[in-house]
Amino acid sequence: MRRVTFLLVAIIMALLVPQSINARTGVTYSPGASEFSIETNVDAQQVKLRIYKAGLGGKPVKTINLKRTQKGGTLWQTTVKGDLKGMFYTFDVKYNGKFMGECPGIWATAVGVNGKRGAVLDMTETNPEGWSADSRPFIAAKDLVIYEMHHRDFSIDESSGLEHKGKFLAMTEPRAIEHLKELGVNAVHILPSFDYASVDETRLDEPQYNWGYDPVNYNVPEGGYSTDPYKPEVRIREFKQMVQALHKAGIKVILDVVYNHTWNIEGSNFQRTRPDYFYRKNADGTYSNGSGCGNETASEREAMRQFMVESVKYWVDVYHIDGFRFDLMGVHDIETMNAIRKAVPQDIFIYGEGWSAGSCAYSGELAMKANVSKMPGIAAFSDEIRDALRGPWDSNSKAAFLGGVKGNEESLKFGIVGAIQHPDVDYSKVNYSQKPYANEPTQMIAYVSCHDDMCLVDRLKASVKGITTDEIIRLDLLAQTVVMTSQGVPFMLSGEEMLRDKKGVHNSYESPDSINHLDWNNLERYPQVMDYYKGLIAMRKAHPAFHMGSADMVRRNLDFLPTENCLVAFHLNGRNVPGENWGDIYVAFNAQKRARTIEIPEGTYTVVCRSIKCNEAGMGTVRGGKVTIPAQSALILHN
Ligand code: CA
């Protein structure tokens, strides 16, 4: 009886529920035949498949009309007999008597140069040696230290000593790996590395630069970072080699994903296959522009949501990716972000920008920072702590805590606790959020700089009048000490450890290498900076009190000392933190140009961080009572 009921229900459901979304279309290869499929809008009139010998140019060797799999359906299919390995293909969909233009569809997993045509590959042949043994290093969210880098910034300069300049393969070289290991970061967040539009892959012998926030093929690595963009298997294999090398070093790989908009509307794979389905529109019929890039995708629509879920899963399954940073996450709806969270293993770290770049044409709840509490297991960047340190986002010349501007203390405290509810924080005085937004501290990214806006050195130069190099270094180290002692997840921009600058350019998305490159010679020029960063990160990693990972623990074991203008100090009770071998830990940040004091209980304390030195092993002792914090620096003590 039960079984009959179940069957009936299943049949009724099958009749009621619209044809389910075909998650991954495109091509399925086997040596005997290749199957092609594509999803269209219901009013599509015809779909042509063209087979080519090359990824660019030449005439099709075959043109085939796909067939609807069912009358009035949206899925089209065809099977092409013979071995198509090494061939390329395009789809062309006709609506209202007009073909939309050739494209590889939305689910190409291999493409030719510039991503114009899909490629037929045997994906198993793209695996580097030992790939089957590759696995994601297990690092809990609370233990992460994230390093945000651009492939070209990192390796392009002669001073890097790296062979594969500007390529995925640079990250496989011992000098790169050793640098990251020495610094101590355990996750590398790579700026967009899927196939994007703004670098012409046919002209890689000329210097071209772009951050890559202009997606073309979401499920294929960018050709410009490969050694041969014409051979579809090369970028795939080299990307895997990069992941493999980083994993071997115990470093996670986080992908910057940009599902919120596409390079353009007209030529996009979305628009050419399902016109106007994937984009939000305003009431007046114009395209909404919540991304600030001319369009915004509609994550709340079934096929778009499914696309995002499947795409993220694909990168996890096929490329062993460890985490995702969602560009303008605030353009997406909450339900989609939660669906993505559910679809991937718990150790995949997910975070994003909890804002948009314009108003979105969506009336439901968006994945904004203020809604992070409704997205368990997803984190958002804290502009509170960032701007409390360096100054507001809307002016490069305005300083804050680092520049000796008072009034940023509560915002700093907000960032130190990880954006959670804490009795010592006066939320009415926090710069942007008048209430805590995170349930857990691992839902907040602590940072002072990223690829956007000025890097730290430039910002200090632009906002602090008459600043000296000595002061830049002191304030730089002070800023990162706040970040690395935050209960949130710490995040740093690549090159800050080399005291990088971008010659004052704040939006360097297409600036030349001379602006964006890291100058590795700075490691010798300012050795104290790398030394301090190393010591600081090692200290954080060795002491669970700095990353307790739970809001309750933070509320119980972190308390703030009385605050003065540009002076913030807190106490950690290490005795209550499992695995912690320090007892009372005192951390103080003094942004004033003169030494200040704090009052701590009597006793003998080991100094681990003072002025421009940080060493977990200790650098002598001080007596309790009145303790001095030198000008423009941090002090960390423990007993
Ligand atoms: Ca490209």
XYZ file of C-alpha atoms and ligand atoms in Angstrom:
640
model
C 0.000 0.000 0.000
C 2.729 2.402 1.014
C 4.728 1.582 -2.079
C 1.719 2.183 -4.315
C 1.115 5.558 -2.659
C 4.747 6.451 -3.116
C 4.619 5.511 -6.779
C 1.470 7.534 -7.334
C 2.984 10.555 -5.635
C 6.112 10.188 -7.725
C 4.103 10.050 -10.938
C 1.987 13.053 -9.971
C 5.111 14.988 -8.992
C 6.761 14.139 -12.292
C 3.747 15.504 -14.134
C 3.463 18.661 -12.049
C 7.097 19.655 -11.718
C 8.403 21.331 -14.860
C 11.118 19.546 -16.764
C 14.096 19.572 -14.460
C 17.100 21.699 -15.298
C 19.814 19.811 -17.083
C 22.686 20.657 -14.857
C 25.654 20.136 -17.121
C 25.122 20.303 -20.843
C 27.820 20.688 -23.507
C 29.730 17.705 -24.807
C 30.208 14.175 -23.506
C 33.106 12.528 -25.230
C 33.846 8.911 -25.973
C 36.146 7.569 -28.710
C 33.194 6.111 -30.606
C 30.881 9.119 -30.468
C 30.360 12.481 -28.797
C 27.048 13.664 -27.418
C 26.172 17.326 -27.544
C 23.362 18.964 -25.610
C 22.183 22.448 -24.820
C 19.370 24.033 -22.824
C 17.431 26.857 -24.479
C 14.387 28.969 -23.756
C 11.140 27.285 -24.728
C 10.686 29.489 -27.819
C 13.955 28.474 -29.491
C 13.310 27.513 -33.106
C 16.490 25.778 -34.162
C 19.934 24.877 -32.786
C 22.924 24.363 -35.050
C 26.081 22.560 -33.983
C 29.231 23.303 -35.942
C 32.360 21.193 -35.695
C 35.744 22.784 -36.438
C 39.329 21.646 -36.667
C 40.652 24.707 -34.834
C 39.634 26.911 -31.932
C 39.675 29.945 -34.181
C 39.216 30.484 -37.921
C 38.526 27.982 -40.702
C 35.226 26.645 -41.965
C 33.152 24.066 -40.098
C 33.846 20.483 -41.123
C 30.317 19.557 -40.118
C 27.068 21.381 -39.358
C 24.312 19.489 -37.607
C 20.844 20.441 -36.439
C 20.194 19.394 -32.853
C 16.859 17.842 -31.952
C 14.557 18.636 -29.047
C 14.518 15.708 -26.653
C 10.777 16.170 -26.220
C 8.093 18.189 -27.918
C 7.977 21.714 -26.549
C 10.983 20.979 -24.353
C 14.039 23.111 -23.746
C 16.746 20.461 -24.043
C 18.356 19.815 -27.430
C 20.667 16.946 -28.279
C 22.636 15.207 -30.950
C 25.192 12.429 -31.170
C 28.097 12.684 -33.571
C 29.708 9.400 -34.475
C 33.459 8.994 -34.758
C 36.362 10.157 -32.622
C 36.095 13.926 -32.228
C 38.990 14.315 -29.803
C 40.930 17.470 -30.622
C 38.020 19.046 -32.498
C 36.150 22.236 -31.568
C 32.453 23.084 -31.605
C 29.928 25.885 -31.349
C 26.191 26.110 -30.817
C 24.015 28.627 -32.598
C 20.440 29.078 -31.403
C 17.653 30.655 -33.444
C 14.928 32.810 -31.897
C 12.333 34.844 -33.791
C 13.829 33.792 -37.105
C 17.312 35.008 -36.189
C 20.410 33.131 -35.044
C 21.945 34.526 -31.853
C 25.537 33.849 -32.912
C 27.989 31.036 -32.330
C 29.161 30.254 -28.815
C 30.425 27.274 -26.808
C 27.288 27.212 -24.623
C 27.342 27.828 -20.875
C 28.812 24.477 -19.943
C 32.013 24.228 -21.953
C 34.712 22.651 -19.789
C 37.436 23.063 -22.404
C 37.806 25.773 -25.022
C 40.089 27.017 -27.766
C 41.944 30.322 -27.795
C 39.942 33.227 -26.358
C 37.154 30.854 -25.390
C 35.252 31.243 -28.651
C 34.698 27.538 -29.315
C 34.258 24.542 -27.064
C 36.818 21.767 -27.327
C 36.332 18.019 -27.386
C 38.757 16.442 -24.969
C 39.294 13.299 -23.035
C 39.393 14.997 -19.634
C 41.202 12.060 -18.057
C 44.190 12.924 -20.245
C 44.516 16.336 -18.618
C 45.567 14.982 -15.243
C 49.165 15.624 -14.202
C 51.114 12.721 -12.778
C 49.991 11.853 -9.273
C 46.728 13.808 -9.600
C 44.614 10.933 -8.312
C 46.554 11.133 -5.041
C 45.923 14.881 -4.685
C 43.575 15.878 -1.891
C 42.485 19.053 -0.211
C 44.531 19.807 2.910
C 42.213 19.872 5.892
C 42.327 23.301 7.546
C 39.348 24.505 9.574
C 37.928 27.922 8.725
C 39.118 29.337 12.042
C 42.705 28.313 11.259
C 42.946 29.873 7.796
C 45.375 32.643 6.886
C 44.462 33.801 3.375
C 46.832 35.330 0.809
C 45.111 37.091 -2.097
C 47.192 37.094 -5.278
C 47.130 37.815 -8.985
C 49.209 35.431 -11.121
C 50.884 38.207 -13.025
C 51.579 40.481 -10.029
C 53.250 37.645 -8.219
C 55.669 36.343 -10.793
C 56.050 38.756 -13.703
C 59.004 40.790 -12.438
C 62.596 39.644 -13.059
C 63.191 39.982 -9.328
C 60.806 37.071 -8.651
C 63.386 34.699 -10.086
C 60.454 32.591 -11.279
C 60.589 30.939 -14.671
C 56.906 30.814 -15.636
C 56.206 34.523 -15.368
C 52.525 35.382 -15.134
C 51.487 31.744 -15.458
C 49.725 29.125 -13.344
C 52.973 27.160 -13.416
C 54.831 29.862 -11.458
C 53.017 28.579 -8.388
C 54.561 25.152 -8.873
C 58.112 26.486 -8.632
C 60.072 25.928 -5.414
C 60.836 29.629 -4.908
C 57.130 30.504 -4.960
C 56.123 27.662 -2.684
C 58.987 28.345 -0.285
C 58.051 31.992 -0.053
C 54.457 31.169 0.848
C 55.540 28.547 3.355
C 58.053 30.874 4.933
C 55.421 33.585 5.242
C 53.123 31.007 6.802
C 49.890 31.562 4.872
C 47.869 28.394 4.372
C 45.404 29.457 1.686
C 46.039 31.230 -1.585
C 43.094 33.124 -3.009
C 43.719 33.525 -6.725
C 42.095 36.437 -8.534
C 39.773 35.370 -11.394
C 41.365 32.388 -13.085
C 38.417 31.154 -15.138
C 38.390 32.161 -18.804
C 37.886 35.921 -18.981
C 37.697 38.354 -21.893
C 40.014 41.286 -21.327
C 43.333 39.631 -22.157
C 43.680 38.676 -25.842
C 45.099 35.176 -25.751
C 46.335 35.455 -29.344
C 48.713 38.259 -28.326
C 50.366 36.893 -25.221
C 53.778 37.995 -26.443
C 52.682 41.563 -25.699
C 52.303 42.698 -22.105
C 48.614 42.741 -21.215
C 47.185 43.102 -17.765
C 43.764 42.691 -16.243
C 42.380 41.513 -12.911
C 39.929 39.370 -14.882
C 36.535 40.362 -13.507
C 34.961 39.857 -16.933
C 33.832 36.250 -17.214
C 33.410 34.413 -20.506
C 33.590 30.673 -19.773
C 33.001 30.004 -16.084
C 34.137 26.409 -16.067
C 37.422 26.642 -17.936
C 40.761 28.032 -16.701
C 41.971 31.289 -18.284
C 44.159 30.756 -21.356
C 46.347 33.784 -20.704
C 47.800 32.076 -17.630
C 48.676 28.914 -19.570
C 51.766 28.302 -21.649
C 49.629 27.555 -24.727
C 46.067 28.887 -24.960
C 45.546 27.212 -28.355
C 45.799 23.728 -26.887
C 42.725 23.247 -24.707
C 44.271 20.544 -22.525
C 47.293 22.677 -21.569
C 45.504 25.279 -19.406
C 43.561 22.497 -17.696
C 46.638 20.436 -16.928
C 48.668 23.442 -15.773
C 45.885 24.640 -13.499
C 45.784 21.198 -11.913
C 49.579 21.232 -11.552
C 49.285 24.508 -9.663
C 46.650 23.115 -7.317
C 48.680 19.950 -6.823
C 51.876 21.842 -5.935
C 50.085 24.097 -3.457
C 48.258 21.167 -1.894
C 51.550 19.310 -1.488
C 52.786 22.314 0.478
C 49.682 22.197 2.682
C 48.221 25.304 1.080
C 44.586 25.578 0.069
C 43.503 27.106 -3.229
C 40.578 29.513 -3.188
C 38.963 30.640 -6.432
C 37.636 34.140 -6.969
C 34.287 33.588 -8.713
C 32.329 36.248 -10.552
C 28.837 34.902 -11.222
C 27.228 38.293 -10.608
C 27.832 39.637 -14.108
C 29.315 38.754 -17.484
C 31.767 40.612 -19.729
C 28.854 41.816 -21.853
C 25.244 40.842 -22.553
C 25.066 40.606 -26.344
C 27.975 38.245 -26.816
C 27.652 36.235 -23.601
C 27.077 32.508 -23.610
C 24.088 33.098 -21.345
C 22.411 35.525 -23.716
C 23.194 33.573 -26.885
C 21.614 30.402 -25.568
C 18.752 31.736 -23.414
C 18.159 35.411 -24.239
C 17.139 37.531 -21.251
C 16.756 34.523 -18.977
C 19.939 34.957 -16.942
C 19.840 38.729 -16.417
C 17.712 40.891 -14.175
C 15.757 43.699 -15.717
C 14.278 46.870 -14.275
C 10.549 47.588 -14.441
C 11.154 49.763 -17.519
C 12.697 46.830 -19.389
C 16.296 48.033 -19.150
C 18.952 45.727 -17.770
C 19.654 46.167 -14.095
C 23.250 47.022 -13.210
C 23.864 46.013 -9.609
C 27.380 44.927 -10.578
C 28.411 48.323 -11.907
C 29.628 46.460 -14.994
C 26.556 46.928 -17.188
C 24.526 43.887 -16.197
C 23.591 41.657 -13.295
C 22.706 37.989 -13.286
C 19.508 36.580 -11.774
C 20.641 33.983 -9.232
C 17.063 33.545 -8.035
C 16.057 31.972 -11.362
C 16.149 28.207 -11.306
C 18.653 27.643 -14.104
C 20.991 30.414 -12.928
C 20.958 29.099 -9.370
C 21.548 25.595 -10.658
C 24.366 26.862 -12.854
C 26.137 28.467 -9.898
C 25.710 25.397 -7.708
C 26.927 23.042 -10.422
C 29.803 25.287 -11.441
C 31.123 25.503 -7.875
C 30.731 21.741 -7.484
C 32.574 21.247 -10.759
C 35.613 23.215 -9.560
C 35.639 21.221 -6.331
C 35.270 17.853 -8.043
C 37.488 18.345 -11.077
C 40.093 20.854 -9.861
C 40.051 20.068 -6.110
C 39.374 23.715 -5.242
C 39.222 24.438 -1.503
C 37.164 27.583 -1.321
C 35.378 30.358 -3.148
C 35.385 34.117 -2.867
C 32.194 35.519 -4.354
C 32.647 38.798 -6.137
C 29.788 41.176 -5.235
C 28.026 38.438 -3.310
C 25.397 41.037 -2.441
C 24.058 40.768 -6.014
C 23.056 37.145 -5.349
C 20.055 36.022 -3.342
C 20.420 34.309 0.028
C 18.748 31.090 -1.061
C 21.311 30.545 -3.812
C 24.251 31.150 -1.483
C 22.784 28.707 1.027
C 22.190 26.147 -1.744
C 25.857 26.443 -2.739
C 26.932 26.051 0.896
C 24.867 22.850 1.138
C 26.119 21.439 -2.156
C 29.804 21.356 -1.235
C 31.679 19.649 1.633
C 31.872 21.489 4.942
C 35.613 22.196 4.628
C 35.102 24.266 1.490
C 35.443 27.847 2.697
C 32.962 30.319 1.241
C 33.112 34.092 1.585
C 32.285 37.135 -0.421
C 31.783 40.812 -0.746
C 28.613 41.491 1.216
C 27.636 44.387 -0.977
C 26.741 45.258 -4.572
C 27.999 48.062 -6.800
C 24.572 49.495 -7.552
C 20.931 48.748 -6.834
C 19.693 45.309 -7.856
C 16.379 44.497 -9.529
C 15.429 41.898 -6.938
C 12.892 42.349 -4.191
C 13.886 39.342 -2.076
C 16.746 39.127 0.397
C 20.195 39.592 -1.076
C 23.413 38.062 0.243
C 24.503 41.350 1.785
C 26.754 41.649 4.820
C 23.771 42.482 7.009
C 22.254 39.102 6.077
C 25.320 36.984 6.862
C 23.608 35.641 9.977
C 21.068 34.032 7.633
C 23.851 32.263 5.734
C 25.578 29.915 8.184
C 29.006 28.828 7.020
C 29.437 31.846 4.731
C 31.660 34.814 5.564
C 31.794 38.425 4.402
C 34.595 40.958 4.187
C 34.566 43.450 7.046
C 34.846 46.974 5.728
C 34.372 48.032 9.361
C 37.823 46.866 10.439
C 39.405 47.781 7.099
C 38.174 51.349 7.091
C 38.649 51.803 10.842
C 42.326 51.147 10.162
C 43.096 52.827 6.836
C 40.201 55.279 6.337
C 36.921 55.347 4.396
C 36.466 53.736 0.981
C 35.151 56.860 -0.681
C 38.315 58.891 -0.194
C 41.907 57.798 -0.640
C 43.252 60.735 1.300
C 41.240 60.347 4.496
C 43.018 58.557 7.332
C 41.591 56.688 10.311
C 43.135 54.816 13.271
C 46.519 54.336 11.576
C 46.705 58.042 10.807
C 46.009 58.964 14.412
C 42.347 59.873 13.807
C 40.277 59.217 16.917
C 36.809 57.694 16.917
C 37.613 54.428 15.163
C 38.180 52.412 18.314
C 34.774 50.708 18.512
C 34.907 49.790 14.808
C 38.274 48.196 15.419
C 36.853 46.266 18.371
C 33.978 45.130 16.147
C 36.555 43.641 13.784
C 38.651 42.149 16.561
C 35.743 40.076 17.904
C 34.800 38.940 14.381
C 31.572 40.949 13.915
C 29.747 38.942 16.583
C 27.708 40.134 19.559
C 30.144 41.048 22.340
C 29.315 42.887 25.580
C 32.376 45.180 25.381
C 31.614 46.620 21.943
C 29.522 49.787 21.668
C 27.809 49.098 18.340
C 26.311 52.595 18.179
C 29.838 53.871 17.509
C 30.783 51.332 14.830
C 31.333 52.935 11.419
C 29.011 50.894 9.167
C 27.204 48.191 11.130
C 25.176 49.287 14.117
C 24.764 45.700 15.144
C 26.803 42.510 14.877
C 26.201 40.619 11.634
C 28.011 37.340 12.231
C 26.787 34.396 14.282
C 30.312 33.051 14.440
C 33.620 34.903 14.079
C 34.570 32.737 11.082
C 31.835 34.578 9.162
C 33.977 37.705 9.048
C 37.044 38.325 6.895
C 39.547 40.580 8.676
C 41.689 42.656 6.342
C 43.201 46.049 5.774
C 43.917 45.828 2.036
C 43.041 43.749 -1.014
C 43.411 44.125 -4.803
C 40.707 46.803 -4.767
C 41.654 50.316 -3.702
C 45.131 51.384 -2.684
C 47.506 48.897 -1.176
C 48.562 49.690 2.355
C 51.745 51.622 1.594
C 50.000 53.844 -0.962
C 47.080 54.478 1.361
C 49.382 55.461 4.208
C 51.306 57.805 1.913
C 48.092 59.348 0.589
C 46.377 59.769 3.941
C 49.098 60.551 6.500
C 50.751 63.914 5.888
C 54.548 63.920 5.857
C 54.791 60.205 6.616
C 58.334 58.798 6.705
C 59.411 55.333 5.529
C 60.008 54.391 9.142
C 56.439 55.375 10.002
C 55.037 53.530 6.971
C 56.699 50.360 8.185
C 55.553 50.824 11.782
C 51.939 51.495 10.776
C 51.935 48.700 8.201
C 53.025 46.221 10.861
C 50.556 47.646 13.357
C 47.711 47.243 10.829
C 48.527 43.621 10.073
C 48.830 42.867 13.791
C 45.216 43.966 14.209
C 44.228 41.745 11.269
C 46.196 38.723 12.474
C 44.897 38.947 16.048
C 41.268 39.317 14.923
C 38.950 36.430 15.726
C 37.696 36.727 12.153
C 39.477 34.969 9.285
C 42.623 36.966 8.424
C 43.278 37.906 4.826
C 46.209 39.769 3.299
C 47.028 41.153 -0.122
C 49.977 39.489 -1.815
C 53.079 41.649 -1.689
C 52.247 43.509 1.507
C 54.989 41.375 3.043
C 57.312 43.014 0.491
C 56.031 46.492 1.343
C 54.564 46.675 -2.161
C 53.251 49.876 -3.614
C 51.240 50.567 -6.767
C 52.585 54.078 -7.301
C 49.393 55.474 -5.834
C 47.044 53.815 -8.373
C 43.923 52.619 -6.557
C 41.983 50.941 -9.360
C 44.860 49.119 -11.041
C 42.650 46.552 -12.806
C 44.289 47.213 -16.166
C 47.443 49.036 -15.117
C 50.743 47.847 -16.541
C 53.087 45.458 -14.775
C 55.163 48.426 -13.635
C 52.272 49.343 -11.298
C 51.020 45.895 -10.322
C 54.137 43.770 -10.122
C 55.691 42.658 -6.862
C 59.253 43.801 -6.418
C 60.920 40.837 -4.764
C 64.043 42.931 -4.149
C 62.050 44.584 -1.377
C 62.536 41.420 0.662
C 66.173 42.482 0.984
C 65.418 46.196 1.121
C 62.964 45.875 4.037
C 63.745 42.521 5.667
C 62.122 43.634 8.912
C 58.699 43.620 7.209
C 58.806 39.987 6.052
C 60.362 39.007 9.399
C 57.516 40.602 11.314
C 54.770 39.132 9.084
C 56.349 35.685 9.432
C 56.573 35.991 13.196
C 53.042 37.334 13.474
C 51.445 34.620 11.334
C 53.428 31.903 13.118
C 52.231 33.271 16.450
C 48.607 33.274 15.352
C 48.797 29.751 14.015
C 50.521 28.404 17.128
C 47.997 29.935 19.542
C 44.343 28.952 19.386
C 43.407 31.901 21.618
C 43.809 34.148 18.565
C 41.339 32.087 16.511
C 38.889 30.478 18.882
C 36.354 29.905 16.119
C 33.257 30.161 18.267
C 31.296 33.230 19.306
C 30.652 31.839 22.793
C 34.338 31.223 23.356
C 35.190 34.730 22.177
C 32.591 36.286 24.480
C 33.905 34.265 27.420
C 37.635 34.620 26.824
C 38.176 38.016 25.207
C 37.659 41.280 27.067
C 38.701 44.800 26.225
C 40.717 47.137 28.407
C 39.564 50.753 28.703
C 40.058 52.489 25.377
C 41.751 55.832 24.728
C 41.885 57.810 21.497
C 43.803 55.663 18.997
C 44.581 53.063 21.614
C 42.788 49.709 21.749
C 43.819 46.820 24.003
C 42.346 43.454 24.879
C 42.948 40.450 27.081
C 42.608 36.798 26.098
C 42.146 34.152 28.748
C 44.272 31.387 27.264
C 43.558 29.055 30.176
C 40.036 28.479 28.915
C 41.044 27.807 25.326
C 41.713 24.164 24.445
C 45.257 23.617 23.171
C 46.459 27.048 24.330
C 49.664 27.046 26.384
C 49.737 30.757 27.115
C 47.769 31.994 30.138
C 46.794 35.650 30.102
C 47.516 37.291 26.766
C 47.488 41.081 26.421
C 47.331 42.727 23.011
C 47.542 46.497 22.583
C 47.462 48.739 19.512
C 48.803 52.259 19.828
C 48.387 54.452 16.752
C 49.499 57.614 18.513
C 52.831 59.219 17.714
C 53.937 58.850 21.321
C 54.258 55.936 23.678
C 51.151 55.139 25.754
C 50.536 52.874 28.722
C 47.957 50.303 29.735
C 47.308 48.815 33.184
C 47.540 45.067 33.523
C 47.680 42.837 36.627
C 51.002 42.450 38.479
C 53.214 39.562 37.405
C 55.909 38.692 34.911
C 55.023 38.631 31.247
C 56.907 37.450 28.193
C 57.020 39.951 25.335
C 56.289 38.382 21.939
C 55.505 41.439 19.882
C 56.818 44.974 20.379
C 57.552 47.852 18.058
C 58.813 46.292 14.809
C 59.592 42.812 16.121
C 57.358 39.800 16.581
C 58.639 36.445 17.811
C 56.435 33.753 19.290
C 59.421 32.359 21.243
C 59.625 35.578 23.275
C 61.875 38.633 23.478
C 62.464 39.133 27.186
C 60.012 39.919 29.960
C 58.231 42.891 31.516
C 56.596 43.418 34.916
C 52.851 43.956 35.100
C 51.226 47.146 36.336
C 51.777 50.057 33.973
C 53.084 48.730 30.660
C 54.385 50.931 27.863
C 53.389 50.524 24.210
C 55.830 52.335 21.912
C 54.466 54.857 19.407
C 52.624 53.620 16.295
C 52.960 49.939 17.064
C 51.520 46.869 18.724
C 52.455 45.132 21.937
C 51.674 41.499 22.747
C 52.518 39.886 26.109
C 51.603 36.663 27.858
C 52.203 34.812 31.052
Ca 40.409 34.390 -21.826
